[in-house]
Coordinates of C-alpha atoms in Angstrom, one line a residue:
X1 CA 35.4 36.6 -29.9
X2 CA 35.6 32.9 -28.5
X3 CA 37.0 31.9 -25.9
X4 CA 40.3 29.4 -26.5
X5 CA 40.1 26.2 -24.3
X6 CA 36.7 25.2 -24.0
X7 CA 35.5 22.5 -25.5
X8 CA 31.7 23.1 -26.7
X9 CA 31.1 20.1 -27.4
X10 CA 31.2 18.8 -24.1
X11 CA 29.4 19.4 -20.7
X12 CA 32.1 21.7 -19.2
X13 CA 32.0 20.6 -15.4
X14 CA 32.7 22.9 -12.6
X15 CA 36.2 24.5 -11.7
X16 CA 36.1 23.9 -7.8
X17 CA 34.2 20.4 -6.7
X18 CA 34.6 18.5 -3.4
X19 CA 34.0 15.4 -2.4
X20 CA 30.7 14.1 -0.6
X21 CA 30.7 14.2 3.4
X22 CA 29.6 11.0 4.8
X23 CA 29.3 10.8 8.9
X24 CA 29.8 8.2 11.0
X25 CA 26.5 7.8 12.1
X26 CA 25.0 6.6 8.6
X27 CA 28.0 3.9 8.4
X28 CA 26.3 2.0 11.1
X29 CA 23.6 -0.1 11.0
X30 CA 21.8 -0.9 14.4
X31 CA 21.9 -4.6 15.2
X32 CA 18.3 -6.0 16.4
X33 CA 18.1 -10.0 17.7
X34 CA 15.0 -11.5 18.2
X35 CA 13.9 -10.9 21.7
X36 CA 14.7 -7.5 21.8
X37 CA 12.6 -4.7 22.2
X38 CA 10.8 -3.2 18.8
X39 CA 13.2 0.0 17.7
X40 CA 11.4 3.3 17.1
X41 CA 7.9 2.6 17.9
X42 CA 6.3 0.0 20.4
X43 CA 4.7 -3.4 19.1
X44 CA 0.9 -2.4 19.0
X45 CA 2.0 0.8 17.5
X46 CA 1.3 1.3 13.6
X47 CA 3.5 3.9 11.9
X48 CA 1.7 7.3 11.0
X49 CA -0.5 7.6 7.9
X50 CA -0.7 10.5 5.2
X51 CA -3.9 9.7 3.1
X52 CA -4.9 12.8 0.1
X53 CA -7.4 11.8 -2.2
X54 CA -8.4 13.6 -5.3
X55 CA -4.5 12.9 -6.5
X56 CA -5.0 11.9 -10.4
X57 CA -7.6 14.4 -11.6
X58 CA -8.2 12.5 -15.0
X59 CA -9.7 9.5 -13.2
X60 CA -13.1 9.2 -11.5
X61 CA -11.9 9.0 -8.3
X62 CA -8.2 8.5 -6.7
X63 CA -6.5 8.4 -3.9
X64 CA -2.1 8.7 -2.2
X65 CA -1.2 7.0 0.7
X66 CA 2.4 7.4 2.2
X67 CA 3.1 5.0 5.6
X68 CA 6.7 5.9 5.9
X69 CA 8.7 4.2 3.4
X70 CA 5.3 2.4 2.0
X71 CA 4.0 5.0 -0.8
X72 CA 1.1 4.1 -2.9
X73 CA -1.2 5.3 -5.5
X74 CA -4.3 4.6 -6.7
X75 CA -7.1 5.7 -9.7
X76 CA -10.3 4.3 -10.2
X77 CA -12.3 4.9 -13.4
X78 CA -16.0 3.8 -14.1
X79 CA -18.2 3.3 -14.1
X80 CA -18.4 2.4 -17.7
X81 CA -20.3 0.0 -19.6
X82 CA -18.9 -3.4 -20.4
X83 CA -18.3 -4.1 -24.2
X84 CA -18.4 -7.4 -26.2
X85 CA -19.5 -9.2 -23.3
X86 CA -22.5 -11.3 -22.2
X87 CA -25.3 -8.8 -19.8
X88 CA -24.6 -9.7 -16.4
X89 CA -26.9 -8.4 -13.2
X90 CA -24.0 -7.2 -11.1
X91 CA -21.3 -5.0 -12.4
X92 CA -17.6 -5.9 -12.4
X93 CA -14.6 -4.7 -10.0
X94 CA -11.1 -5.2 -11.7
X95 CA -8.1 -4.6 -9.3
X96 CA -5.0 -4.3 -11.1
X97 CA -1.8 -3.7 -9.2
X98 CA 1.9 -2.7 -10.4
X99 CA 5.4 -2.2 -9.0
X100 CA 7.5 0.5 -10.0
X101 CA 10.6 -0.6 -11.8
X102 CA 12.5 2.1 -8.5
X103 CA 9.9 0.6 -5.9
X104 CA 12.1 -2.5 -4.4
X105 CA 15.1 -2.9 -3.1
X106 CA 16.1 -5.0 -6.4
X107 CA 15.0 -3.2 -9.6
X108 CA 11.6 -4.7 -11.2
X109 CA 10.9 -5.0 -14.6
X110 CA 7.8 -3.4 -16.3
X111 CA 5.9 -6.0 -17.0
X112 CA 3.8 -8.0 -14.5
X113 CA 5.3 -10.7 -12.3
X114 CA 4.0 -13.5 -10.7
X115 CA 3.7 -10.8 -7.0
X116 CA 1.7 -8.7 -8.7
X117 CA -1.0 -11.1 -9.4
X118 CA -1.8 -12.7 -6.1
X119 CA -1.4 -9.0 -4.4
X120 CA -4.4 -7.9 -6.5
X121 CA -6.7 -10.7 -6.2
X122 CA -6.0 -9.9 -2.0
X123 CA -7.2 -6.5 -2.3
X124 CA -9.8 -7.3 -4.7
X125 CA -10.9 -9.3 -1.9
X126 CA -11.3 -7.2 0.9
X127 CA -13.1 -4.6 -1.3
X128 CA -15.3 -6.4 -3.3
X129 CA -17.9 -7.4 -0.6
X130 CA -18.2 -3.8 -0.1
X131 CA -19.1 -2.2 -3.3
X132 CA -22.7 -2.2 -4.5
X133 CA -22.1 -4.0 -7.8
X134 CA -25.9 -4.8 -8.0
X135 CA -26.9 -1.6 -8.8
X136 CA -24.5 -1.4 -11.7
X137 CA -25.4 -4.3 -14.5
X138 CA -23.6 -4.7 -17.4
X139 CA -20.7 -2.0 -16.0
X140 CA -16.8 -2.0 -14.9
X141 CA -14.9 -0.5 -12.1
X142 CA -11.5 -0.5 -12.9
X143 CA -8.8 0.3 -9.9
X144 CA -5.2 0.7 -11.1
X145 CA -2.9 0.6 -8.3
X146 CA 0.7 2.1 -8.6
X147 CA 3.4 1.0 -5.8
X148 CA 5.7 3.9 -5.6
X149 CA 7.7 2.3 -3.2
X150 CA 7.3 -1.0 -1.0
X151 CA 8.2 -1.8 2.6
X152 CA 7.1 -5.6 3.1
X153 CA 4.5 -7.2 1.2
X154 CA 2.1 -6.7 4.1
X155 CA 2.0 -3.4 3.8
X156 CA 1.5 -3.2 0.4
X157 CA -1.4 -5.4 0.7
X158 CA -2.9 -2.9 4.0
X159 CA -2.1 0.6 2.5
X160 CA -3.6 -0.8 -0.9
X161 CA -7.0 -1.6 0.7
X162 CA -7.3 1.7 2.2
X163 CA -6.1 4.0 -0.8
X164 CA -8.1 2.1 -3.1
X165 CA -11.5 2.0 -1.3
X166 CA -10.8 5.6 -0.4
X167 CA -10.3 6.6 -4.1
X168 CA -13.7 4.2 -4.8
X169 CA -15.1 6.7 -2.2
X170 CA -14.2 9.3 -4.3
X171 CA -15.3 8.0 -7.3
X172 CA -18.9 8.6 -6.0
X173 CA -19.4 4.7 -6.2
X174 CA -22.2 3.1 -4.0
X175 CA -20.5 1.4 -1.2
X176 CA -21.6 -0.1 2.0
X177 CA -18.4 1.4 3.8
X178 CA -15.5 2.0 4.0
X179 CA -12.9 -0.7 4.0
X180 CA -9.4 -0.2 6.4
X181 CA -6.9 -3.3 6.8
X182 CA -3.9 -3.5 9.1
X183 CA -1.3 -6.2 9.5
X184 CA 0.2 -8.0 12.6
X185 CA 3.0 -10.4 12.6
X186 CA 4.5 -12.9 15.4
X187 CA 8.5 -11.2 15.7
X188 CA 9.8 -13.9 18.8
X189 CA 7.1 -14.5 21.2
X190 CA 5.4 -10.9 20.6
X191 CA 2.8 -9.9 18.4
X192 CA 4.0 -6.4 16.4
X193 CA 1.7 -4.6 14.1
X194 CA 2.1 -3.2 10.7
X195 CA 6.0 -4.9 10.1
X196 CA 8.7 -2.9 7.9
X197 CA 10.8 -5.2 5.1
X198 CA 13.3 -5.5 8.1
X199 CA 11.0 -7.1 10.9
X200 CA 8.9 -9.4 8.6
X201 CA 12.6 -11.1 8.0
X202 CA 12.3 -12.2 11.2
X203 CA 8.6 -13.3 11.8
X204 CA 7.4 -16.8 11.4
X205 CA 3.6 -16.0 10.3
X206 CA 1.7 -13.1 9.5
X207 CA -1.8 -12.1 8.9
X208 CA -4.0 -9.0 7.2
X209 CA -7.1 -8.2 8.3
X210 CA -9.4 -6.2 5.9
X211 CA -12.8 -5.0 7.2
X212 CA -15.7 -2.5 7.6
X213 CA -15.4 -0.3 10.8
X214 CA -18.7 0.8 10.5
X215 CA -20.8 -2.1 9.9
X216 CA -18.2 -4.5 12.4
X217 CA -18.5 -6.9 9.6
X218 CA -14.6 -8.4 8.4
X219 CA -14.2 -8.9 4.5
X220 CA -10.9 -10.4 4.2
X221 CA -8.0 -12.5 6.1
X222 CA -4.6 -12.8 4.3
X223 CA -2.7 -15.4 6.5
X224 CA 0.9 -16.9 5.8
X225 CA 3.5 -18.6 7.7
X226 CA 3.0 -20.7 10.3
X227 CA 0.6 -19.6 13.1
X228 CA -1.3 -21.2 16.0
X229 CA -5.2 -20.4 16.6
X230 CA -5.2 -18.8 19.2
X231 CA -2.1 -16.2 18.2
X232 CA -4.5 -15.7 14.8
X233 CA -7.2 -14.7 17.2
X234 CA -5.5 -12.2 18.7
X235 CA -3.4 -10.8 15.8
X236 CA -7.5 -10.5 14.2
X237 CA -8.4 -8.6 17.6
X238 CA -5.4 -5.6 17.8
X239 CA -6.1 -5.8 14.2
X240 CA -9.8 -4.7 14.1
X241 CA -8.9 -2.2 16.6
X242 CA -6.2 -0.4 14.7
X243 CA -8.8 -0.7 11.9
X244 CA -11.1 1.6 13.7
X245 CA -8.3 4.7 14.5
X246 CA -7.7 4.2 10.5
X247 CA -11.4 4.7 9.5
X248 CA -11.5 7.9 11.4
X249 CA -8.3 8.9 9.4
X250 CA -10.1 8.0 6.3
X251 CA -13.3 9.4 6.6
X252 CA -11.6 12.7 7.7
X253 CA -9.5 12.8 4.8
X254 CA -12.4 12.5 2.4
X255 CA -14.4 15.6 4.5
X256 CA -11.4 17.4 4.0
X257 CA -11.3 16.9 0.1
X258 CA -14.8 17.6 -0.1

């Protein structure tokens, strides 16, 4: 017999329901003014990186990186020959790049923007001296890069670099190395490494540094805002180092997959 009272047409909610419990603690934001110490890590200190490759198992090769709030994924597929085009010597590396519509702060829309553009010709940059595109004529590498969720620009640009040459890795595609990038800022009078969407609001000039650990060799510098010489050379120096710790990381996360 059915029961009188209930409405089955409807999504009956539950009898009892109380209220979310919000402390005090989340309510306030810590206050930060230039000058101050760095909050929750020091300045030459790069926040910690979670790299797996072998993510997408459709694709060639892939790769997920996760920097804290920075979360990225990548899938590479090719080599594959090039169709209704003119037979070149060298193969072809496309970068593509694309925001989530959830990965900002302000919702994006699904189609390409003018960020998304100058962010992939960066990272096709950086990783295009590296691959051996001689020994694939008339052929395309495509890398598709997804950006789950962004913390500063500069960060997408660094994690990008390293998840997509490690998902090229994985793709079995002749490289010369392995490509790691890092980013430094000037916050004040300091130099701080790898900046969060917070802290670059309050830098003057930053730079990303893109090269081959391995070989010493540096494939790309992304520079922007205003910065002297000499604070360039030096954000290129802490830079290179961090780039070495990250190409142990790397390399250790592709002996792991294997």
């Amino acid at each position: 017999m059915a029961q009188l009272g209930i409405d089955r047409r409807r999504i009956n909610g539950p009898e009892d329901s109380r209220p979310p419990v919000f402390t005090q603690d989340e309510k306030v934001q810590p206050t930060w003014n230039v000058g101050d110490p760095r909050q929750g890590r020091g300045p030459k200190d790069i926040r910690p990186i979670f790299l797996k490759p072998g993510l997408v198992t459709q694709a060639n090769g892939s790769a997920y990186i996760e920097t804290e709030r920075t979360k990225i994924a990548c899938a590479v597929y090719g080599p594959r020959q090039s169709k209704n085009v003119a037979y070149h010597e060298k193969g072809r590396l496309n970068v593509e790049v694309k925001f989530a519509p959830f990965s900002c702060e302000v919702r994006r829309a699904p189609l390409r923007d003018a960020e998304d553009r100058p962010l992939a010709m960066a990272i096709y940059q950086a990783l295009v001296p590296s691959v051996r595109l001689e020994l694939l004529p008339k052929s395309t590498v495509d890398v598709f890069i997804t950006v789950i969720e962004a913390d500063g620009l500069d960060a997408c640009i660094s994690s990008g670099v390293i998840a997509a040459s490690t998902a090229l890795a994985d793709a079995g595609i002749e490289m010369i190395g392995l490509v790691t990038s890092c980013s430094a800022s000037i916050v004040g009078g300091d130099i701080w490494l790898d900046l969060t969407r917070e802290e670059a609001r309050h830098s003057r000039g930053s730079l990303v540094l893109s090269c081959l650990p391995a070989l010493r060799t540096v494939t790309s510098v992304w520079q922007t805002g205003q910065m002297i010489s000499d604070e360039a050379y030096k954000c290129m120096d802490l830079c290179q180092s961090r780039c070495n710790d990250i190409h142990v990381v790397v390399a250790q996360a592709l002996r792991e997959n294997v």
